[in-house]
Coordinates of N, CA, C and O in Angstrom, one line a residue:
M8 N -59.3 -22.5 -0.8 CA -60.1 -21.7 -1.7 C -59.9 -22.3 -3.1 O -58.8 -22.3 -3.6
V9 N -61.0 -22.6 -3.7 CA -61.0 -23.2 -5.1 C -61.9 -22.3 -6.0 O -63.0 -22.0 -5.6
T10 N -61.4 -22.0 -7.2 CA -62.2 -21.2 -8.1 C -62.9 -22.2 -9.1 O -62.3 -23.1 -9.6
D11 N -64.1 -21.9 -9.4 CA -64.9 -22.7 -10.4 C -64.4 -22.1 -11.7 O -65.0 -21.2 -12.2
T12 N -63.4 -22.8 -12.3 CA -62.8 -22.3 -13.5 C -63.8 -22.2 -14.7 O -63.8 -21.3 -15.4
K13 N -64.6 -23.3 -14.8 CA -65.5 -23.3 -16.0 C -66.5 -22.1 -15.9 O -66.7 -21.4 -16.9
E14 N -67.0 -21.9 -14.7 CA -68.0 -20.8 -14.5 C -67.3 -19.4 -14.7 O -67.9 -18.5 -15.4
L15 N -66.1 -19.2 -14.2 CA -65.4 -18.0 -14.3 C -65.1 -17.7 -15.8 O -65.3 -16.6 -16.3
N16 N -64.6 -18.7 -16.5 CA -64.3 -18.6 -17.9 C -65.6 -18.2 -18.7 O -65.6 -17.5 -19.7
R17 N -66.7 -18.9 -18.4 CA -68.0 -18.6 -19.0 C -68.4 -17.1 -18.8 O -68.7 -16.4 -19.8
M18 N -68.2 -16.6 -17.6 CA -68.6 -15.2 -17.3 C -67.6 -14.3 -18.1 O -68.1 -13.2 -18.5
I19 N -66.4 -14.6 -18.1 CA -65.4 -13.8 -18.9 C -65.8 -13.7 -20.3 O -65.9 -12.6 -20.9
H20 N -66.1 -14.9 -20.9 CA -66.5 -14.9 -22.3 C -67.8 -14.1 -22.6 O -67.8 -13.3 -23.5
E21 N -68.8 -14.2 -21.7 CA -70.0 -13.5 -21.9 C -69.8 -12.0 -21.6 O -70.6 -11.2 -22.2
S22 N -68.8 -11.6 -20.9 CA -68.6 -10.2 -20.6 C -68.1 -9.4 -21.8 O -68.3 -8.2 -21.9
G23 N -67.4 -10.2 -22.7 CA -66.8 -9.5 -23.9 C -65.5 -8.9 -23.6 O -64.8 -8.4 -24.5
L24 N -65.0 -9.0 -22.4 CA -63.7 -8.5 -22.0 C -62.6 -9.5 -22.4 O -62.9 -10.7 -22.3
T25 N -61.5 -9.0 -22.8 CA -60.4 -10.0 -23.0 C -59.7 -10.4 -21.7 O -59.7 -9.6 -20.8
K26 N -59.1 -11.5 -21.8 CA -58.3 -12.0 -20.6 C -57.2 -11.0 -20.3 O -56.8 -10.8 -19.2
S27 N -56.5 -10.5 -21.4 CA -55.4 -9.6 -21.1 C -55.8 -8.3 -20.5 O -55.2 -7.7 -19.6
Y28 N -57.0 -7.8 -20.9 CA -57.6 -6.6 -20.3 C -57.8 -6.8 -18.8 O -57.5 -6.0 -17.9
I29 N -58.5 -7.9 -18.5 CA -58.8 -8.3 -17.1 C -57.5 -8.4 -16.3 O -57.4 -7.9 -15.2
A30 N -56.5 -9.2 -16.8 CA -55.2 -9.3 -16.1 C -54.6 -8.0 -15.8 O -54.1 -7.7 -14.7
N31 N -54.6 -7.1 -16.8 CA -54.1 -5.7 -16.6 C -54.8 -5.0 -15.5 O -54.2 -4.4 -14.6
K32 N -56.1 -5.1 -15.4 CA -56.9 -4.5 -14.4 C -56.6 -5.1 -13.0 O -56.6 -4.4 -12.0
L33 N -56.2 -6.4 -13.0 CA -55.8 -7.0 -11.7 C -54.4 -6.7 -11.3 O -54.0 -7.1 -10.2
G34 N -53.6 -6.1 -12.3 CA -52.2 -5.8 -12.0 C -51.3 -7.0 -12.0 O -50.3 -7.0 -11.4
I35 N -51.7 -8.0 -12.9 CA -50.9 -9.2 -13.0 C -50.7 -9.5 -14.5 O -51.4 -9.0 -15.3
T36 N -49.8 -10.4 -14.8 CA -49.6 -10.8 -16.2 C -50.7 -11.8 -16.6 O -51.4 -12.4 -15.8
L37 N -50.8 -11.9 -17.9 CA -51.8 -12.9 -18.5 C -51.5 -14.3 -18.0 O -52.4 -15.0 -17.7
Y38 N -50.2 -14.6 -17.9 CA -49.8 -16.0 -17.4 C -50.3 -16.2 -15.9 O -50.8 -17.2 -15.6
A39 N -50.1 -15.1 -15.1 CA -50.5 -15.2 -13.7 C -52.0 -15.4 -13.6 O -52.5 -16.1 -12.8
F40 N -52.7 -14.7 -14.5 CA -54.2 -14.8 -14.5 C -54.6 -16.2 -14.9 O -55.5 -16.7 -14.3
Q41 N -53.9 -16.7 -15.8 CA -54.2 -18.1 -16.3 C -54.0 -19.1 -15.1 O -54.8 -20.0 -14.8
R42 N -52.9 -18.9 -14.4 CA -52.6 -19.8 -13.3 C -53.6 -19.7 -12.2 O -54.0 -20.7 -11.6
K43 N -54.1 -18.5 -11.9 CA -55.2 -18.3 -10.9 C -56.5 -19.0 -11.4 O -57.2 -19.6 -10.6
R44 N -56.8 -18.8 -12.6 CA -58.1 -19.4 -13.2 C -58.0 -20.9 -13.1 O -59.0 -21.6 -12.9
E45 N -56.8 -21.5 -13.3 CA -56.6 -22.9 -13.2 C -56.4 -23.5 -11.9 O -56.0 -24.6 -11.7
N46 N -56.5 -22.7 -10.8 CA -56.3 -23.1 -9.4 C -54.9 -23.5 -9.1 O -54.6 -24.3 -8.2
K47 N -53.9 -22.9 -9.8 CA -52.5 -23.2 -9.6 C -52.0 -22.2 -8.6 O -50.9 -22.4 -8.0
S48 N -52.7 -21.1 -8.4 CA -52.4 -20.1 -7.4 C -53.8 -19.4 -7.1 O -54.7 -19.6 -7.8
Q49 N -53.8 -18.7 -6.0 CA -55.1 -18.1 -5.6 C -55.3 -16.7 -5.9 O -54.3 -15.9 -5.9
F50 N -56.5 -16.3 -6.1 CA -56.8 -14.8 -6.2 C -56.8 -14.2 -4.8 O -57.2 -14.8 -3.9
T51 N -56.3 -13.0 -4.8 CA -56.4 -12.2 -3.5 C -57.8 -11.7 -3.3 O -58.6 -11.6 -4.3
A52 N -58.1 -11.2 -2.1 CA -59.4 -10.6 -1.9 C -59.6 -9.4 -2.8 O -60.7 -9.2 -3.3
E53 N -58.6 -8.6 -3.0 CA -58.7 -7.4 -3.8 C -58.9 -7.8 -5.3 O -59.7 -7.2 -6.0
Q54 N -58.3 -8.9 -5.7 CA -58.5 -9.3 -7.1 C -59.9 -9.9 -7.3 O -60.5 -9.6 -8.4
I55 N -60.4 -10.6 -6.3 CA -61.8 -11.0 -6.4 C -62.8 -9.9 -6.5 O -63.7 -9.9 -7.3
K56 N -62.5 -8.8 -5.7 CA -63.3 -7.6 -5.7 C -63.3 -7.0 -7.1 O -64.4 -6.6 -7.6
I57 N -62.2 -6.9 -7.7 CA -62.0 -6.3 -9.0 C -62.7 -7.1 -10.1 O -63.5 -6.6 -10.9
L58 N -62.5 -8.4 -10.0 CA -63.2 -9.3 -10.9 C -64.7 -9.2 -10.8 O -65.4 -9.2 -11.9
C59 N -65.2 -9.2 -9.6 CA -66.7 -9.0 -9.5 C -67.2 -7.7 -10.1 O -68.2 -7.7 -10.7
E60 N -66.4 -6.7 -9.9 CA -66.8 -5.4 -10.5 C -66.8 -5.5 -12.0 O -67.7 -5.0 -12.7
L61 N -65.7 -6.0 -12.6 CA -65.6 -6.1 -14.0 C -66.6 -7.0 -14.7 O -67.1 -6.8 -15.8
L62 N -67.0 -8.1 -14.0 CA -67.9 -9.1 -14.5 C -69.4 -8.9 -14.1 O -70.2 -9.7 -14.4
G63 N -69.6 -7.9 -13.3 CA -71.0 -7.6 -12.8 C -71.5 -8.6 -11.8 O -72.7 -8.8 -11.8
I64 N -70.6 -9.2 -11.1 CA -71.1 -10.2 -10.0 C -71.5 -9.4 -8.8 O -70.6 -8.7 -8.2
K65 N -72.8 -9.4 -8.5 CA -73.3 -8.6 -7.4 C -73.7 -9.3 -6.2 O -73.6 -8.9 -5.1
S66 N -74.2 -10.6 -6.4 CA -74.7 -11.3 -5.2 C -73.5 -12.1 -4.5 O -72.6 -12.6 -5.1
L67 N -73.6 -12.1 -3.2 CA -72.7 -12.8 -2.4 C -72.7 -14.3 -2.7 O -71.7 -15.0 -2.8
H68 N -73.9 -14.8 -3.0 CA -74.0 -16.3 -3.3 C -73.3 -16.6 -4.6 O -72.6 -17.6 -4.7
E69 N -73.4 -15.8 -5.6 CA -72.7 -16.0 -6.9 C -71.2 -15.9 -6.7 O -70.4 -16.7 -7.2
K70 N -70.8 -14.9 -5.9 CA -69.3 -14.7 -5.7 C -68.8 -15.9 -5.0 O -67.7 -16.5 -5.3
E71 N -69.5 -16.4 -3.9 CA -69.0 -17.6 -3.2 C -69.0 -18.8 -4.1 O -68.1 -19.7 -4.0
R72 N -70.0 -19.0 -4.9 CA -70.1 -20.1 -5.8 C -68.9 -20.2 -6.8 O -68.4 -21.3 -7.1
I73 N -68.5 -19.0 -7.3 CA -67.4 -19.0 -8.2 C -66.0 -19.0 -7.6 O -65.1 -19.8 -8.0
F74 N -65.8 -18.2 -6.6 CA -64.5 -18.1 -6.0 C -64.2 -18.9 -4.8 O -63.0 -19.0 -4.3
F75 N -65.2 -19.5 -4.2 CA -65.0 -20.3 -3.0 C -65.7 -21.6 -3.2 O -66.4 -22.1 -2.3
A76 N -65.6 -22.2 -4.4 CA -66.3 -23.5 -4.7 C -65.8 -24.6 -3.8 O -64.6 -24.7 -3.5
Q77 N -66.7 -25.5 -3.6 CA -66.4 -26.7 -2.7 C -66.1 -27.9 -3.6 O -65.2 -28.6 -3.4
N78 N -67.1 -28.2 -4.5 CA -67.0 -29.4 -5.3 C -66.8 -29.1 -6.7 O -67.8 -29.1 -7.5
V79 N -65.7 -28.8 -7.1 CA -65.4 -28.4 -8.5 C -64.6 -29.5 -9.2 O -63.6 -30.0 -8.7
D80 N -65.1 -29.8 -10.4 CA -64.3 -30.8 -11.2 C -63.0 -30.1 -11.7 O -63.1 -29.1 -12.4
K81 N -61.9 -30.7 -11.3 CA -60.6 -30.1 -11.7 C -60.2 -30.9 -12.9 O -60.1 -32.1 -12.9
M82 N -59.8 -30.2 -14.0 CA -59.3 -30.8 -15.2 C -57.8 -31.0 -14.9 O -57.1 -30.0 -14.5
P83 N -57.3 -32.2 -15.2 CA -55.8 -32.3 -15.1 C -55.1 -31.5 -16.1 O -55.5 -31.3 -17.2
T84 N -53.9 -30.9 -15.6 CA -53.1 -30.2 -16.6 C -52.0 -31.0 -17.1 O -51.4 -31.8 -16.3
I85 N -51.7 -30.8 -18.3 CA -50.6 -31.7 -18.9 C -49.4 -30.8 -19.2 O -49.5 -29.7 -19.5

């Protein structure tokens, strides 16, 4: 399972919610949220559900496109 980091970050930005607020709602630290967004660890099904609610993601297609991406350009981490 790969997350489309660019699209998720875009949606977070457009939502007006802070990353710390979202991390708190997910029950994880801001650092853990960053690692999940960067595909260094995976979101759980429950976390994906919460993210969809927070970001207003309603369609299954959009959810799959963001959280179950197939061909996502991964930026190397330094």
